Amino acid sequence: MDETDWALLAHLQENSRLSLRELSRRVHLSAPAVAERVRRLEESGVITGYHAAVDLEAAGRPVVAFIRMSCYGSHCVLRDPDVPSWPEIQEIHRVTGDACSLLKVATGSMAGFERLIDRLAPYGQPSSTLVLSTPLARRPVIPEP
Amino acid sequence: MDETDWALLAHLQENSRLSLRELSRRVHLSAPAVAERVRRLEESGVITGYHAAVDLEAAGRPVVAFIRMSCYGSHCVLRDPDVPSWPEIQEIHRVTGDACSLLKVATGSMAGFERLIDRLAPYGQPSSTLVLSTPLARRPVIPEP
DNA sequence: TCGGTCTCGTCCACGCCGTCCACCTCATCG
DNA sequence: CGATGAGGTGGACGGCGTGGACGAGACCGA
């Protein structure tokens, strides 16, 4: 992870469809050298993938929320292997505190959100917080100061 | 947004470095037709960008947390244009409920996390929840059922 | 019924891109 | 001091992105 690696990482976080040759011009290296560095960043697990970012509202899911689940003992959502495949659930985090998990969800309507809450309720007490807007959706990871 | 658009969206969410020709093979269309569809998905705002996903721990930021900020009136973090540029802050969401915003943050150490809390405290009361693990980091958006 | 036209696709050609390979440079070390 | 290995360069070749010419089919008013 030298300076060049961080520069490549910054460019790929900002636009992952840049060609390797364009990257090579930006970091003043040859294309094969850049290909090798990017391959190592992938293999070492620093880069876990390349993903198109989708606007949830434009994609028909305007209702976005965070739900903190306080589960009933062994009934935890974290233990049910089916839950991660529910299409409304965007992220699942296991967290500290009085809740056992924090979910980010996106539904097409309030009615759909209500149905999701009903499906989650058997696992524990859901505490919902609707997202009004997202002033900062993603920050590129940069080297520590 | 027909079935082909959703298929393209699914493939690009899973791997945004796929070539247009590879996409064209997967959806049984010609490369220029796929290029045109992807261009329209970008212009209509459904696709907002393409980003490399970085493993925060592998990138030297093992301390990940959500912080709910209950701000003091006009001192809200949402009103300070400098806050979104703090490198530890990954996401800022304006939310409903007793907190005014929810931040996702990532620091290199507990000491760094403590310093961040100290910097946030003047804006309001921060309530932190550490992330232990993330069983589901990202779900591709698919068409509504 | 019949052209006009609009949308959405294909085909093709040109130039750029990704990747492999041979080779170079330089720090390290017995 | 020479062997060694990591990491870079340059060239060649085949695949890829893109713009333009062109075609099929839906729609529509005369």
Short mmCIF file of N, CA and C in Angstrom, two decimals, chain A residues 14-77:
data_model
loop_
_atom_site.label_atom_id
_atom_site.label_comp_id
_atom_site.label_asym_id
_atom_site.label_seq_id
_atom_site.Cartn_x
_atom_site.Cartn_y
_atom_site.Cartn_z
N GLU A 14 -13.74 6.37 -7.14
CA GLU A 14 -14.51 7.46 -7.74
C GLU A 14 -15.16 6.99 -9.04
N ASN A 15 -14.47 6.17 -9.81
CA ASN A 15 -15.03 5.65 -11.06
C ASN A 15 -14.39 4.31 -11.38
N SER A 16 -15.13 3.25 -11.13
CA SER A 16 -14.55 1.92 -11.28
C SER A 16 -14.56 1.45 -12.73
N ARG A 17 -15.08 2.25 -13.64
CA ARG A 17 -15.05 1.82 -15.04
C ARG A 17 -13.89 2.45 -15.81
N LEU A 18 -13.00 3.14 -15.11
CA LEU A 18 -11.81 3.66 -15.77
C LEU A 18 -11.01 2.50 -16.38
N SER A 19 -10.49 2.71 -17.57
CA SER A 19 -9.64 1.67 -18.17
C SER A 19 -8.29 1.65 -17.46
N LEU A 20 -7.64 0.48 -17.53
CA LEU A 20 -6.33 0.37 -16.90
C LEU A 20 -5.35 1.35 -17.54
N ARG A 21 -5.51 1.60 -18.83
CA ARG A 21 -4.59 2.55 -19.49
C ARG A 21 -4.82 3.97 -19.01
N GLU A 22 -6.09 4.33 -18.79
CA GLU A 22 -6.36 5.66 -18.25
C GLU A 22 -5.76 5.78 -16.84
N LEU A 23 -5.93 4.74 -16.04
CA LEU A 23 -5.32 4.74 -14.71
C LEU A 23 -3.81 4.89 -14.82
N SER A 24 -3.22 4.16 -15.78
CA SER A 24 -1.77 4.20 -15.91
C SER A 24 -1.29 5.61 -16.26
N ARG A 25 -2.07 6.33 -17.06
CA ARG A 25 -1.70 7.72 -17.36
C ARG A 25 -1.78 8.59 -16.11
N ARG A 26 -2.81 8.34 -15.27
CA ARG A 26 -3.00 9.20 -14.10
C ARG A 26 -1.94 8.99 -13.03
N VAL A 27 -1.41 7.78 -12.93
CA VAL A 27 -0.39 7.55 -11.89
C VAL A 27 1.02 7.47 -12.49
N HIS A 28 1.15 7.76 -13.80
CA HIS A 28 2.45 7.78 -14.47
C HIS A 28 3.17 6.45 -14.33
N LEU A 29 2.48 5.42 -14.78
CA LEU A 29 3.05 4.07 -14.80
C LEU A 29 2.59 3.41 -16.10
N SER A 30 3.19 2.27 -16.42
CA SER A 30 2.73 1.57 -17.63
C SER A 30 1.47 0.76 -17.31
N ALA A 31 0.75 0.41 -18.36
CA ALA A 31 -0.50 -0.32 -18.16
C ALA A 31 -0.29 -1.67 -17.47
N PRO A 32 0.70 -2.48 -17.88
CA PRO A 32 0.88 -3.76 -17.17
C PRO A 32 1.21 -3.57 -15.71
N ALA A 33 1.97 -2.54 -15.37
CA ALA A 33 2.30 -2.29 -13.96
C ALA A 33 1.03 -1.99 -13.17
N VAL A 34 0.15 -1.19 -13.77
CA VAL A 34 -1.11 -0.87 -13.09
C VAL A 34 -1.97 -2.12 -12.96
N ALA A 35 -2.01 -2.93 -14.02
CA ALA A 35 -2.82 -4.15 -13.96
C ALA A 35 -2.35 -5.04 -12.81
N GLU A 36 -1.04 -5.14 -12.64
CA GLU A 36 -0.48 -5.96 -11.58
C GLU A 36 -0.83 -5.40 -10.20
N ARG A 37 -0.73 -4.08 -10.04
CA ARG A 37 -1.06 -3.47 -8.75
C ARG A 37 -2.54 -3.65 -8.42
N VAL A 38 -3.41 -3.46 -9.40
CA VAL A 38 -4.84 -3.61 -9.15
C VAL A 38 -5.15 -5.06 -8.80
N ARG A 39 -4.50 -5.99 -9.50
CA ARG A 39 -4.71 -7.40 -9.19
C ARG A 39 -4.33 -7.70 -7.75
N ARG A 40 -3.22 -7.11 -7.30
CA ARG A 40 -2.80 -7.34 -5.91
C ARG A 40 -3.77 -6.71 -4.91
N LEU A 41 -4.29 -5.53 -5.24
CA LEU A 41 -5.27 -4.91 -4.35
C LEU A 41 -6.51 -5.79 -4.23
N GLU A 42 -6.88 -6.46 -5.33
CA GLU A 42 -8.04 -7.35 -5.28
C GLU A 42 -7.70 -8.60 -4.46
N GLU A 43 -6.55 -9.19 -4.74
CA GLU A 43 -6.19 -10.44 -4.07
C GLU A 43 -5.98 -10.26 -2.58
N SER A 44 -5.47 -9.09 -2.19
CA SER A 44 -5.22 -8.86 -0.76
C SER A 44 -6.51 -8.51 -0.02
N GLY A 45 -7.61 -8.35 -0.75
CA GLY A 45 -8.88 -8.09 -0.09
C GLY A 45 -9.17 -6.63 0.17
N VAL A 46 -8.29 -5.74 -0.25
CA VAL A 46 -8.57 -4.31 -0.06
C VAL A 46 -9.74 -3.91 -0.97
N ILE A 47 -9.67 -4.30 -2.23
CA ILE A 47 -10.81 -4.08 -3.14
C ILE A 47 -11.66 -5.35 -3.11
N THR A 48 -12.92 -5.21 -2.70
CA THR A 48 -13.78 -6.40 -2.60
C THR A 48 -14.71 -6.54 -3.79
N GLY A 49 -14.76 -5.54 -4.65
CA GLY A 49 -15.62 -5.65 -5.81
C GLY A 49 -15.81 -4.31 -6.47
N TYR A 50 -16.51 -4.34 -7.60
CA TYR A 50 -16.81 -3.12 -8.35
C TYR A 50 -18.32 -3.13 -8.60
N HIS A 51 -18.98 -2.05 -8.20
CA HIS A 51 -20.44 -2.07 -8.23
C HIS A 51 -21.01 -0.78 -8.80
N ALA A 52 -22.04 -0.92 -9.65
CA ALA A 52 -22.78 0.25 -10.07
C ALA A 52 -23.63 0.72 -8.90
N ALA A 53 -23.63 2.02 -8.63
CA ALA A 53 -24.47 2.60 -7.59
C ALA A 53 -25.81 2.98 -8.20
N VAL A 54 -26.89 2.57 -7.54
CA VAL A 54 -28.23 2.80 -8.06
C VAL A 54 -28.97 3.78 -7.16
N ASP A 55 -29.61 4.77 -7.76
CA ASP A 55 -30.45 5.70 -7.01
C ASP A 55 -31.73 4.98 -6.62
N LEU A 56 -31.93 4.78 -5.32
CA LEU A 56 -33.06 3.96 -4.88
C LEU A 56 -34.39 4.57 -5.30
N GLU A 57 -34.50 5.88 -5.24
CA GLU A 57 -35.77 6.51 -5.63
C GLU A 57 -36.01 6.33 -7.13
N ALA A 58 -34.97 6.58 -7.94
CA ALA A 58 -35.13 6.42 -9.39
C ALA A 58 -35.42 4.97 -9.75
N ALA A 59 -34.99 4.04 -8.91
CA ALA A 59 -35.22 2.63 -9.18
C ALA A 59 -36.54 2.14 -8.59
N GLY A 60 -37.34 3.08 -8.11
CA GLY A 60 -38.68 2.70 -7.66
C GLY A 60 -38.76 2.26 -6.22
N ARG A 61 -37.79 2.67 -5.39
CA ARG A 61 -37.82 2.33 -3.96
C ARG A 61 -37.59 3.59 -3.12
N PRO A 62 -38.59 4.46 -3.10
CA PRO A 62 -38.38 5.76 -2.45
C PRO A 62 -38.35 5.70 -0.92
N VAL A 63 -38.88 4.63 -0.33
CA VAL A 63 -38.94 4.57 1.13
C VAL A 63 -37.69 3.85 1.66
N VAL A 64 -36.77 4.64 2.20
CA VAL A 64 -35.51 4.09 2.72
C VAL A 64 -35.51 4.29 4.23
N ALA A 65 -35.05 3.30 4.96
CA ALA A 65 -35.08 3.40 6.42
C ALA A 65 -33.99 2.56 7.04
N PHE A 66 -33.65 2.93 8.29
CA PHE A 66 -32.81 2.08 9.12
C PHE A 66 -33.70 1.46 10.19
N ILE A 67 -33.53 0.19 10.44
CA ILE A 67 -34.31 -0.50 11.45
C ILE A 67 -33.36 -1.15 12.43
N ARG A 68 -33.48 -0.80 13.72
CA ARG A 68 -32.70 -1.44 14.77
C ARG A 68 -33.53 -2.57 15.35
N MET A 69 -32.99 -3.78 15.28
CA MET A 69 -33.73 -4.95 15.75
C MET A 69 -33.22 -5.37 17.13
N SER A 70 -34.13 -5.40 18.07
CA SER A 70 -33.81 -5.96 19.39
C SER A 70 -34.50 -7.32 19.46
N CYS A 71 -33.70 -8.36 19.23
CA CYS A 71 -34.31 -9.67 18.98
C CYS A 71 -34.58 -10.44 20.27
N TYR A 72 -35.51 -11.37 20.14
CA TYR A 72 -35.90 -12.21 21.28
C TYR A 72 -34.98 -13.42 21.34
N GLY A 73 -33.93 -13.33 22.11
CA GLY A 73 -33.04 -14.47 22.33
C GLY A 73 -32.62 -15.16 21.05
N SER A 74 -32.94 -16.44 20.94
CA SER A 74 -32.45 -17.24 19.83
C SER A 74 -33.21 -16.96 18.53
N HIS A 75 -34.22 -16.11 18.57
CA HIS A 75 -35.00 -15.80 17.37
C HIS A 75 -34.35 -14.70 16.52
N CYS A 76 -33.10 -14.38 16.76
CA CYS A 76 -32.46 -13.22 16.13
C CYS A 76 -32.48 -13.30 14.60
N VAL A 77 -32.68 -12.16 13.96
CA VAL A 77 -32.62 -12.12 12.48
C VAL A 77 -31.26 -12.56 11.98
#
